mmCIF file of C-alpha atoms in Angstrom:
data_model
loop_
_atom_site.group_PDB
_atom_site.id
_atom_site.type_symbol
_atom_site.label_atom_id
_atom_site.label_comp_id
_atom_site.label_asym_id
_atom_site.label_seq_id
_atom_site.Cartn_x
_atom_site.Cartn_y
_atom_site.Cartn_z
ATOM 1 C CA UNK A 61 39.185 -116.107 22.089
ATOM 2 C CA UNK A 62 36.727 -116.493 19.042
ATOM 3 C CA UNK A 63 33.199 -116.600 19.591
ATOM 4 C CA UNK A 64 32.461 -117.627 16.206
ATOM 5 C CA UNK A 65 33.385 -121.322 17.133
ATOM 6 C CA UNK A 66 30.316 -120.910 19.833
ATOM 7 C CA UNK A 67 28.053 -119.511 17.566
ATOM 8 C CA UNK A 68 25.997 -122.328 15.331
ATOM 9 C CA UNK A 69 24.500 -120.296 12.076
ATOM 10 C CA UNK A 70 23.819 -117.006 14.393
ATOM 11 C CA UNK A 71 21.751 -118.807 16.846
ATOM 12 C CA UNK A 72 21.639 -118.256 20.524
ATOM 13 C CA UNK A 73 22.691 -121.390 22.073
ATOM 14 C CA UNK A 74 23.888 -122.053 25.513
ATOM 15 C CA UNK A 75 27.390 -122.376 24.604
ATOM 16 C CA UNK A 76 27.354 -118.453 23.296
ATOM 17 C CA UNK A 77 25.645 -117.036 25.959
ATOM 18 C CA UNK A 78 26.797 -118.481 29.380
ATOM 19 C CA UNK A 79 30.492 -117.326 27.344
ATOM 20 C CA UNK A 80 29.164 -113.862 27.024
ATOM 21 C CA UNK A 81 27.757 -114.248 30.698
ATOM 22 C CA UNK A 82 31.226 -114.298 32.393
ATOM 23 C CA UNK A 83 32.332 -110.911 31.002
ATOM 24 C CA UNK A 84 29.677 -109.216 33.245
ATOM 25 C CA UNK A 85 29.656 -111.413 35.788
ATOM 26 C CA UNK A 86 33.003 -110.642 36.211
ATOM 27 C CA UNK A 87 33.031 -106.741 35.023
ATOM 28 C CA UNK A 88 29.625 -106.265 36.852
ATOM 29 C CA UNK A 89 31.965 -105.896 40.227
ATOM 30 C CA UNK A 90 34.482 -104.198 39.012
ATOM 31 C CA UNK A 91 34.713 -100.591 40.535
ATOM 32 C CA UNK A 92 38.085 -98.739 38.358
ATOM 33 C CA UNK A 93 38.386 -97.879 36.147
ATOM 34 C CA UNK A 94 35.046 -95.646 36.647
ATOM 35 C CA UNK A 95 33.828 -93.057 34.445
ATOM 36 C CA UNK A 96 30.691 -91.383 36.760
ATOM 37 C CA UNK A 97 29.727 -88.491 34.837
ATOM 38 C CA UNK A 98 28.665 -86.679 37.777
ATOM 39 C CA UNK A 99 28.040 -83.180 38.428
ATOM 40 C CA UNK A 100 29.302 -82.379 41.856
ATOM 41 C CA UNK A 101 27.490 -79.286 43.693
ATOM 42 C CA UNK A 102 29.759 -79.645 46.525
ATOM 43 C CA UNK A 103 33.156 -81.456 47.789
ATOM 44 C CA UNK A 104 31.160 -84.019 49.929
ATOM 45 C CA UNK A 105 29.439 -85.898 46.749
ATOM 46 C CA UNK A 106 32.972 -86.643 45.745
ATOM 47 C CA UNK A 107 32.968 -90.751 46.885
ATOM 48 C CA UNK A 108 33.425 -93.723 45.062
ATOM 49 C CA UNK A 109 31.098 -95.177 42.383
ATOM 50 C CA UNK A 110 30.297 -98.417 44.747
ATOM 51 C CA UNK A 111 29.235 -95.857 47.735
ATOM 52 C CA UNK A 112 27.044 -93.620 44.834
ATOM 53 C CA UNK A 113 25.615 -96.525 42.748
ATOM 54 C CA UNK A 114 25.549 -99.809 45.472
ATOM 55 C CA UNK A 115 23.977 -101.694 42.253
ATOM 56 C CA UNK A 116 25.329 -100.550 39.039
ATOM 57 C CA UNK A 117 28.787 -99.090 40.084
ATOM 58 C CA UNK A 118 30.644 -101.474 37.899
ATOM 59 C CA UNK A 119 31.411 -101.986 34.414
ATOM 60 C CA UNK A 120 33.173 -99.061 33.747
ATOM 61 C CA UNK A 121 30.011 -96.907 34.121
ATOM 62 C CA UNK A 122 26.493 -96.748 35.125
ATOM 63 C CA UNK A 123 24.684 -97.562 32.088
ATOM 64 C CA UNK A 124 26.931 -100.794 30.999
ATOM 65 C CA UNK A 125 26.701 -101.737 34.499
ATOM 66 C CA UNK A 126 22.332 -101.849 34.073
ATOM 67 C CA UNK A 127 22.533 -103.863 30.363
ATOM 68 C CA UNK A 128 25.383 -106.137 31.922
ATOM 69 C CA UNK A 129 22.371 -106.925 34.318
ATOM 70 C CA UNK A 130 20.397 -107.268 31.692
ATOM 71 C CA UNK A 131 22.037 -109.432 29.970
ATOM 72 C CA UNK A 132 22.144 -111.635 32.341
ATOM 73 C CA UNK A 133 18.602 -111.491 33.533
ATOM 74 C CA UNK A 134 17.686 -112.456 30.007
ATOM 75 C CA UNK A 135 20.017 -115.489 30.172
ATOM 76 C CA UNK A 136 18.588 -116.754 32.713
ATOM 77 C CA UNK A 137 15.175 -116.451 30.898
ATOM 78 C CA UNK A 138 16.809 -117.814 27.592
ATOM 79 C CA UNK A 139 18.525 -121.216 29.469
ATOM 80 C CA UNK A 140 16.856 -121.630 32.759
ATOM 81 C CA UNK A 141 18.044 -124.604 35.379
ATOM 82 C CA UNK A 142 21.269 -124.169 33.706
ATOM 83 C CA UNK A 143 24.510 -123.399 35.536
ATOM 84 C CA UNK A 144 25.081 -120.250 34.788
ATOM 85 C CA UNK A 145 21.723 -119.087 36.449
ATOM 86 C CA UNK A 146 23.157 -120.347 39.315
ATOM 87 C CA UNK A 147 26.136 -117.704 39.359
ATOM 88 C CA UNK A 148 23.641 -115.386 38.066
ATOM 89 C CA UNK A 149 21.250 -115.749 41.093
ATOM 90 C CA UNK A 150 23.923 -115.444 43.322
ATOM 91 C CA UNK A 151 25.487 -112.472 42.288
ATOM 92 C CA UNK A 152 21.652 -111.016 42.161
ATOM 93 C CA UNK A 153 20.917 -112.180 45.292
ATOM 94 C CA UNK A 154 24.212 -109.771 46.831
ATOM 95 C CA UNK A 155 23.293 -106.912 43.959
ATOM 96 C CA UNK A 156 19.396 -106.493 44.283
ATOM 97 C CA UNK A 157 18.271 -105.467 48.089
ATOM 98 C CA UNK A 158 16.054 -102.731 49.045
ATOM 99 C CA UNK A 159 19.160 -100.757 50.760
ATOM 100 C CA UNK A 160 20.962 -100.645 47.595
ATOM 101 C CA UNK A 161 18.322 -99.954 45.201
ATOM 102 C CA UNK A 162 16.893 -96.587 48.024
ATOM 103 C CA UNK A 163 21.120 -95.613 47.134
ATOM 104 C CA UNK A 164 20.537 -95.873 43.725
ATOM 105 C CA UNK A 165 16.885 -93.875 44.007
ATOM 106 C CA UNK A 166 18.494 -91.386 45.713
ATOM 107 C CA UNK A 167 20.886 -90.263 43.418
ATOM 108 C CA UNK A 168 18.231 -89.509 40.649
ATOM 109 C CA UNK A 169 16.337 -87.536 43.483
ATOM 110 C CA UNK A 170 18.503 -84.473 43.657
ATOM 111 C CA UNK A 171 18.228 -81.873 41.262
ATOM 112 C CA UNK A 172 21.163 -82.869 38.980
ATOM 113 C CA UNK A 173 20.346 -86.315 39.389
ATOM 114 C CA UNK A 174 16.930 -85.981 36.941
ATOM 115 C CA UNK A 175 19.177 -86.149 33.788
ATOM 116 C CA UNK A 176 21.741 -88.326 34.625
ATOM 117 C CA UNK A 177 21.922 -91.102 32.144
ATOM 118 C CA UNK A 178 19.121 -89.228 30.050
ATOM 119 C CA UNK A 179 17.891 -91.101 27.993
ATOM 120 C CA UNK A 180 20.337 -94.046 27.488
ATOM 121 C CA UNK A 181 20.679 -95.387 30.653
ATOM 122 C CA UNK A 182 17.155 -94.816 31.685
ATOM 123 C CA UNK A 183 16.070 -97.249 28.231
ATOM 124 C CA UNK A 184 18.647 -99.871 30.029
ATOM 125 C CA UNK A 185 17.096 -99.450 33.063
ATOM 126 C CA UNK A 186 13.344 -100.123 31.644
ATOM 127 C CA UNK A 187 14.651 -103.220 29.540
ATOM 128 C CA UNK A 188 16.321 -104.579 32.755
ATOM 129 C CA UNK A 189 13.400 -103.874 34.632
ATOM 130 C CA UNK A 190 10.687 -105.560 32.186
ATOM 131 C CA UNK A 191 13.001 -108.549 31.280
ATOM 132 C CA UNK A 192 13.132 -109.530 35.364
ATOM 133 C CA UNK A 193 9.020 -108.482 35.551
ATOM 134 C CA UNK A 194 8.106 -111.367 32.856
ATOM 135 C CA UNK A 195 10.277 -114.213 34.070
ATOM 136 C CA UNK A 196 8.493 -117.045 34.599
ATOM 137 C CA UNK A 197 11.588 -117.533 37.777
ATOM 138 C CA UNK A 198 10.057 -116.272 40.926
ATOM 139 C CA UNK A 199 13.544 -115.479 42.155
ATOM 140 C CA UNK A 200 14.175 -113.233 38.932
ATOM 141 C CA UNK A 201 10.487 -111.724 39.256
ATOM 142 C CA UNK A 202 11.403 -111.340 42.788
ATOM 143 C CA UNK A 203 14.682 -109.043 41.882
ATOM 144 C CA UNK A 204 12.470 -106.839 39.716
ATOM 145 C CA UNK A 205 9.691 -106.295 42.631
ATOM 146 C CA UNK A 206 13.137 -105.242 44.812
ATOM 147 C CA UNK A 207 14.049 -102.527 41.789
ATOM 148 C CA UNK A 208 10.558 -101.076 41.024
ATOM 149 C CA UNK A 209 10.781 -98.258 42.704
ATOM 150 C CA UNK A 210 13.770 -97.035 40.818
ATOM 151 C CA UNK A 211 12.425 -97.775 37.045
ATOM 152 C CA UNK A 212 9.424 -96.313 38.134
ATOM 153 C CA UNK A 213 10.775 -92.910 39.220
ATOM 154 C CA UNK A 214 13.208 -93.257 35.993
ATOM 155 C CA UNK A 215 9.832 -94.021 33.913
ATOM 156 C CA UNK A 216 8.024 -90.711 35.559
ATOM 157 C CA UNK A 217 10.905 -88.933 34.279
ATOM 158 C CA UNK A 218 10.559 -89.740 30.798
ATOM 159 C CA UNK A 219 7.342 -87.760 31.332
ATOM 160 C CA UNK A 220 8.840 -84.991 33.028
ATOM 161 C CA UNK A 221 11.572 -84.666 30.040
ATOM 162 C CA UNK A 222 9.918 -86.082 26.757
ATOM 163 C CA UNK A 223 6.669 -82.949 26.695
ATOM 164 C CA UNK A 224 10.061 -80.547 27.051
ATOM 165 C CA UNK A 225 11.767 -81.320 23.941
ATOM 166 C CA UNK A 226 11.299 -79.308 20.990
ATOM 167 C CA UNK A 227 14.132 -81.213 18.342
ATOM 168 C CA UNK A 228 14.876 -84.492 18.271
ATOM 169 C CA UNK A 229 18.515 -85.853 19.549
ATOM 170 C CA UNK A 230 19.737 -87.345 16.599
ATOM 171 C CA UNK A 231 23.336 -88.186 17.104
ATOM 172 C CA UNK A 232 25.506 -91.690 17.269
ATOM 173 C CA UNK A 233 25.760 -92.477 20.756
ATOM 174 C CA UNK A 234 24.372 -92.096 24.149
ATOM 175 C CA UNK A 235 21.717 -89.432 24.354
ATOM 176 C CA UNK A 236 20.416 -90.434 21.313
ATOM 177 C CA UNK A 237 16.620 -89.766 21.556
ATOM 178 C CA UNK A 238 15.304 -92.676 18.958
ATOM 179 C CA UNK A 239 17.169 -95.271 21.238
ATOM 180 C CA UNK A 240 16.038 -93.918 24.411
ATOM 181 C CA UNK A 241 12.243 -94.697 23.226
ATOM 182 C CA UNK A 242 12.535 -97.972 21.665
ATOM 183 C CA UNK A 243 13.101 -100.050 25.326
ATOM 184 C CA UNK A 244 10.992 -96.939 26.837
ATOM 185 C CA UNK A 245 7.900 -97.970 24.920
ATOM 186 C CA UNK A 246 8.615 -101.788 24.874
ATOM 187 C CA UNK A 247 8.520 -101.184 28.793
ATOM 188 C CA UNK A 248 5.276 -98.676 28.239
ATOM 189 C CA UNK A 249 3.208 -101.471 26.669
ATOM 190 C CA UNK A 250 4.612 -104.067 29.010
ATOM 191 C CA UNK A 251 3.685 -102.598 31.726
ATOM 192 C CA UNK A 252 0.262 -100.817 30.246
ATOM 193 C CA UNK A 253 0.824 -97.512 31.034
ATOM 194 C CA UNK A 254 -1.204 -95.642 28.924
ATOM 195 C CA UNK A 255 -0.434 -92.166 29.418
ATOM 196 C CA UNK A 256 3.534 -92.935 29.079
ATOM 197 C CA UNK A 257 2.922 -95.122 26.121
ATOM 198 C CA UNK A 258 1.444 -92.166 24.536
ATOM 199 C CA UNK A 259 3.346 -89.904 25.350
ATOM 200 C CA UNK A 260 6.417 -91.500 23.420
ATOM 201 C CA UNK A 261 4.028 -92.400 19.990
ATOM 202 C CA UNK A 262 2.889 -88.877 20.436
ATOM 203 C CA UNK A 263 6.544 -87.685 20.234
ATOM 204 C CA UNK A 264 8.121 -89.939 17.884
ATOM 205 C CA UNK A 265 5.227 -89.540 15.470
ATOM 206 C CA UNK A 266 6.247 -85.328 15.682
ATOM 207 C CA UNK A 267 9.483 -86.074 15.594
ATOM 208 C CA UNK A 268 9.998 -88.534 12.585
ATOM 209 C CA UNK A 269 6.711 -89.492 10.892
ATOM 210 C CA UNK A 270 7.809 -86.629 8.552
ATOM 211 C CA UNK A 271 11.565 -87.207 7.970
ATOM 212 C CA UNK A 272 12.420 -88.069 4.493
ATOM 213 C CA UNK A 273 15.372 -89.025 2.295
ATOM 214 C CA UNK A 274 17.491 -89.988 5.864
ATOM 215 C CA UNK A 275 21.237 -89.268 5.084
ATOM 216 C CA UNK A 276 22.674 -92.595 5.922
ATOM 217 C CA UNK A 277 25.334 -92.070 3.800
ATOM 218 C CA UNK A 278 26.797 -89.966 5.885
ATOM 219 C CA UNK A 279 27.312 -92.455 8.474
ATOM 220 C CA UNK A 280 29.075 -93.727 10.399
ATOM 221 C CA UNK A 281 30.579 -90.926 12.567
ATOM 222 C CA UNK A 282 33.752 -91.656 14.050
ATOM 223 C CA UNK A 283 32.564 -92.576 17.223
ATOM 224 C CA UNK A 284 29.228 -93.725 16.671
ATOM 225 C CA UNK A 285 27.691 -97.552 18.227
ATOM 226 C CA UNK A 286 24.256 -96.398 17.345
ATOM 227 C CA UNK A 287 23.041 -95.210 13.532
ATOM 228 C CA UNK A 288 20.842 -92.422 13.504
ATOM 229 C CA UNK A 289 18.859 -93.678 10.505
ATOM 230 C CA UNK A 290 18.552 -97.204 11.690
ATOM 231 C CA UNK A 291 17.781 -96.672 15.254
ATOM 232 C CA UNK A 292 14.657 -94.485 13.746
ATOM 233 C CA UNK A 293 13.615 -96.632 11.428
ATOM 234 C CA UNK A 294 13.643 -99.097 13.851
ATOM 235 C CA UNK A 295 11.456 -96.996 16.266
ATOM 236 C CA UNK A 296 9.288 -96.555 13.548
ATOM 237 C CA UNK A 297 8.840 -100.110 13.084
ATOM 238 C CA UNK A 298 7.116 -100.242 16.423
ATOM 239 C CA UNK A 299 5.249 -97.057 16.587
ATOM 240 C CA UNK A 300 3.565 -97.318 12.960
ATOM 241 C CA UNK A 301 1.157 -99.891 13.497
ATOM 242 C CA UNK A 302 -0.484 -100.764 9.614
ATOM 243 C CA UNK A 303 2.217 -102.635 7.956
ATOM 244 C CA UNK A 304 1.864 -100.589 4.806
ATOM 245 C CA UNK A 305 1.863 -97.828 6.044
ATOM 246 C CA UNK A 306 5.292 -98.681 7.687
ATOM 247 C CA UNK A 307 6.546 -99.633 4.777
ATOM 248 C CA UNK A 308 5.810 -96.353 2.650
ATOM 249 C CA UNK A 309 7.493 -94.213 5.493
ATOM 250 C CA UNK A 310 10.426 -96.846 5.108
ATOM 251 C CA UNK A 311 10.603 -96.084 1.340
ATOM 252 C CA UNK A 312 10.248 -92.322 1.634
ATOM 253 C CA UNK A 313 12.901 -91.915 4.876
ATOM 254 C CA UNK A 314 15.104 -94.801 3.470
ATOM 255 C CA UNK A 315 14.721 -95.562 0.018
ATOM 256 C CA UNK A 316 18.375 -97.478 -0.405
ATOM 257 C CA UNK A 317 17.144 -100.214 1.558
ATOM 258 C CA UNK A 318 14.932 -101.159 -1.089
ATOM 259 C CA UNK A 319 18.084 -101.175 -3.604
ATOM 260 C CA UNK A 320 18.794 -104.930 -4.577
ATOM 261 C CA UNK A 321 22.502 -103.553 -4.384
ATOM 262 C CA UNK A 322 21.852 -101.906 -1.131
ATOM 263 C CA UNK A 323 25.284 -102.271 0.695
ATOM 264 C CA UNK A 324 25.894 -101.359 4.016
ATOM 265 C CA UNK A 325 30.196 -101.533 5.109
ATOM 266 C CA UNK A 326 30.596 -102.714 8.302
ATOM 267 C CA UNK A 327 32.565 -100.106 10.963
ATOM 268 C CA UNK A 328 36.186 -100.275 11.096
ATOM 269 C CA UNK A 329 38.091 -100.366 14.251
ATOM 270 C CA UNK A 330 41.900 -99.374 13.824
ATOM 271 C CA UNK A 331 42.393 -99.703 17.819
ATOM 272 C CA UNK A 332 40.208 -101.810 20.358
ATOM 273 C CA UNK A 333 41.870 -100.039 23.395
ATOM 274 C CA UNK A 334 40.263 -97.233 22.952
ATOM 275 C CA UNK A 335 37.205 -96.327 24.617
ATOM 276 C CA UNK A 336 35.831 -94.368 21.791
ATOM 277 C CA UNK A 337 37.015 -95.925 18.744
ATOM 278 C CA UNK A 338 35.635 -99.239 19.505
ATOM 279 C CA UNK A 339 31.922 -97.837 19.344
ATOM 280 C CA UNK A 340 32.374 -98.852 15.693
ATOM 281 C CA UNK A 341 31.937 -102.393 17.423
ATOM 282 C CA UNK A 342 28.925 -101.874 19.325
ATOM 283 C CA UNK A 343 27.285 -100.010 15.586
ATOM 284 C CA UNK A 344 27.544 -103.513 13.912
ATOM 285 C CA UNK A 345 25.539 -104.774 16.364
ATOM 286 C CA UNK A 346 22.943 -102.377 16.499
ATOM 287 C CA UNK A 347 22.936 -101.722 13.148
ATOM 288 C CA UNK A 348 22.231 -105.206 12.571
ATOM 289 C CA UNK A 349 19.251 -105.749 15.253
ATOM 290 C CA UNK A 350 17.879 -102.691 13.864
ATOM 291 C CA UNK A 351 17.958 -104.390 10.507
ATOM 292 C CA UNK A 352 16.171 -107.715 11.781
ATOM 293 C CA UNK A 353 13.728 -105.401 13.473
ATOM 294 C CA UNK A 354 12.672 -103.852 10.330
ATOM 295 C CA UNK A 355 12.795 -106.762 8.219
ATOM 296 C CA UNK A 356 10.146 -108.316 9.941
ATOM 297 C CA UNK A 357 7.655 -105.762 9.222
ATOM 298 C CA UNK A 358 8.436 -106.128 5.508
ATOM 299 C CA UNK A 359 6.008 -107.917 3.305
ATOM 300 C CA UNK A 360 8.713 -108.585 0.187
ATOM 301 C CA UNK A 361 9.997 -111.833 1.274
ATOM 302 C CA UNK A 362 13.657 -111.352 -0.758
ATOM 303 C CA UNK A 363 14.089 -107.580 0.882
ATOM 304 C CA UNK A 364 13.543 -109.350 4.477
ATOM 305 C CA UNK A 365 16.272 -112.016 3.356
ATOM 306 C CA UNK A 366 18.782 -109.546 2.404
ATOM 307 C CA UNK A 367 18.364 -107.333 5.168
ATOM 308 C CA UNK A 368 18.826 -110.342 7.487
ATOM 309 C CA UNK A 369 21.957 -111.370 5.396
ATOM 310 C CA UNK A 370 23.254 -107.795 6.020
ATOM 311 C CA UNK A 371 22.295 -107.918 9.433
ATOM 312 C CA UNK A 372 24.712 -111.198 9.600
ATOM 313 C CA UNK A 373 27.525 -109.872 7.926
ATOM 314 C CA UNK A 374 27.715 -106.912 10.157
ATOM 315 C CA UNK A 375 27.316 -109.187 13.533
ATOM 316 C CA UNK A 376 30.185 -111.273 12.530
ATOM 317 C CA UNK A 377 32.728 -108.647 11.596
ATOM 318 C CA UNK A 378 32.595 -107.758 14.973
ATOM 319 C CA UNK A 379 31.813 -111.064 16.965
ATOM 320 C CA UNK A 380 35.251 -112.028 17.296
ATOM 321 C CA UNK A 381 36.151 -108.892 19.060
ATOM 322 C CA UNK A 382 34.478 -109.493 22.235
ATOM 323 C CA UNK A 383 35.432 -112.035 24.029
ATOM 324 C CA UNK A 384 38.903 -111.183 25.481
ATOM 325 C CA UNK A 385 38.960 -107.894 24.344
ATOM 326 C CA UNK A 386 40.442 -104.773 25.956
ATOM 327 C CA UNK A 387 38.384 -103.618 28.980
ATOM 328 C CA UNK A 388 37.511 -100.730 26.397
ATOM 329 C CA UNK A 389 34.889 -103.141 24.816
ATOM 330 C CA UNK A 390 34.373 -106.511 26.890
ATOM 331 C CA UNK A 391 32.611 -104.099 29.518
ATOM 332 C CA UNK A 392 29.734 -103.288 26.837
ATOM 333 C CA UNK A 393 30.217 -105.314 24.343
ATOM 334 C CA UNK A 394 28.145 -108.654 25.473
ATOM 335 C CA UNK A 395 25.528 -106.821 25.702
ATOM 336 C CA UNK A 396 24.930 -105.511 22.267
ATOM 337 C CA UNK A 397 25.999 -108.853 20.556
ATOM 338 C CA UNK A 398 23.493 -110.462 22.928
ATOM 339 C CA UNK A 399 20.960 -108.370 22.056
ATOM 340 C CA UNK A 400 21.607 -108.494 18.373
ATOM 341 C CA UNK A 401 21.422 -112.118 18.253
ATOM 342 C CA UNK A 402 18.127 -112.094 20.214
ATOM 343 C CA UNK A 403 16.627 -109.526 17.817
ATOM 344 C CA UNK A 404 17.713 -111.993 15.058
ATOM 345 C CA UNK A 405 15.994 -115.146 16.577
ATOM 346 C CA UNK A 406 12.791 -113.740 17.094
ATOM 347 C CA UNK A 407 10.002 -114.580 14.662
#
């Protein structure tokens, strides 16, 4: 099924997204196949994901489960009174109750249970939570009153973790550290915390301020839905504050960008049906929002244009992939698209 026909010049209209709704409406109650990454400490923690994770036991895993919620949450703020939020509500109204989210709470209470889904599924978490905080829906707001206690412990632990690490995490996919503080501080400044909002400009400036010459020729790894180099830059875009001062980092950690011949290949997949090879998928998309990001903290008007045209080409050599896919990517998938097309409409 092409999603191309839906899609009108990139933009986000309601035909796209209540399309890209059903795959987690559907998936978001899906319990096998399961991956739980768990780390059992004894043969009575052994039960099925919907008994550990009453909310987010679908989708394959945890983490896809939380931005399949997402992505639905932010539907509903996109296209509100439409019919879709109606099938959206409902399913919230069954997913989001104080019983479940206690479950959930519990699980990151134990001692293993501090660093599961560190950091990537604690970023999901925070978007989730700060997209259903600012809907102007009181059932939505509602749902995110129901899950505070949950993104709050999860936020707390970003303190716990972030003042421990002495490297950055620097690779392709999940626990990459530049990802896990881009939602984190969008949440941070959302929600005013101060000393957590700090915290993460404090480490990203120690981290990457610094970093020149970023090899991103070197990418993509083979399994890779996230780009090192991008995903900082894009981190960077938020943390350095004075335009030019962003943009002379920018130069120094990624001069090719500023190439008028600057090309960047989108990721070849060879086999959608499986798990790992179809990352390359999910790294068009965030290679592209990453590139929108960025762009609009340019001041050359032509570099913003061609980053945005990159940004494009990269979004629709995988677009068509994700609608009727293998279970391998329609689980995930949505979500990053979504999200790559919001990063693109935003001013």
């Amino acid at each position: 099924m092409s999603i191309e026909k839906a899609m009108k010049n990139l933009e986000l209209d309601y035909d796209t997204v209540s399309k890209l709704a059903d795959l987690p409406l559907h998936s978001i109650l899906i319990e096998y196949p399961n991956k739980l990454n768990q780390v059992l400490t004894n043969e009575h923690e052994l039960l099925p994901p919907s008994k550990l994770h009453p909310i987010f036991y679908g989708c394959f895993d945890w983490h896809s489960s939380v931005h399949g919620h997402w992505l639905l949450a932010r539907v509903v703020n996109i296209f509100p009174g439409t019919t879709v939020c109606k099938r959206i509500r409902s399913l919230f109204d069954d997913q989001f109750t104080s019983e479940k989210v206690a479950s959930e709470l519990a699980y990151f209470q134990t001692k293993e249970g501090k660093s599961f889904e560190r950091t990537y599924g604690w970023a999901w978490l925070l978007k989730l939570q700060m997209e259903l905080e600012k809907s102007d829906d009181g059932s939505i707001k509602e749902y995110g009153k129901i899950l505070k206690p949950l993104s709050d412990f999860v936020a707390n632990l970003y303190m716990d973790y972030l003042p421990q690490l002495v490297y950055p995490v620097r690779v392709g996919e999940h626990p990459n550290l530049a990802f896990g503080l881009i939602f984190a501080l969008e949440f941070a400044r959302h929600r005013e915390e101060r000393t957590l909002l700090d915290e993460i400009e404090k480490v990203s400036r120690m981290f990457y301020l610094n970093d020149v010459s970023g090899p991103l020729g070197y990418e993509p790894s083979g399994y890779d839905f996230l780009s090192p180099c991008l995903v900082e830059a894009e981190l960077m875009s938020m943390v350095i504050q004075d335009a030019g001062e962003f943009e002379k980092w920018l130069n120094t950690f990624l001069p090719q960008l500023f190439e008028e011949d600057f090309v960047l290949s989108p990721g070849e997949v060879r086999n959608r049906s499986d798990g790992k090879l179809v990352h390359l998928d999910g790294l068009n998309f965030s290679r592209a929002w990453a590139l929108y990001k960025v762009s609009r903290r340019l001041s050359d008007v032509n570099m913003k244009q061609r980053l945005t045209s990159l940004g494009d080409t990269l979004v629709l050599a995988s677009a068509n992939f994700v609608l009727g896919s293998d279970y391998a990517g329609s689980h995930w998938l949505a979500s990053f698209l979504l999200h790559a097309l919001d990063m693109r409409s935003q001013p």
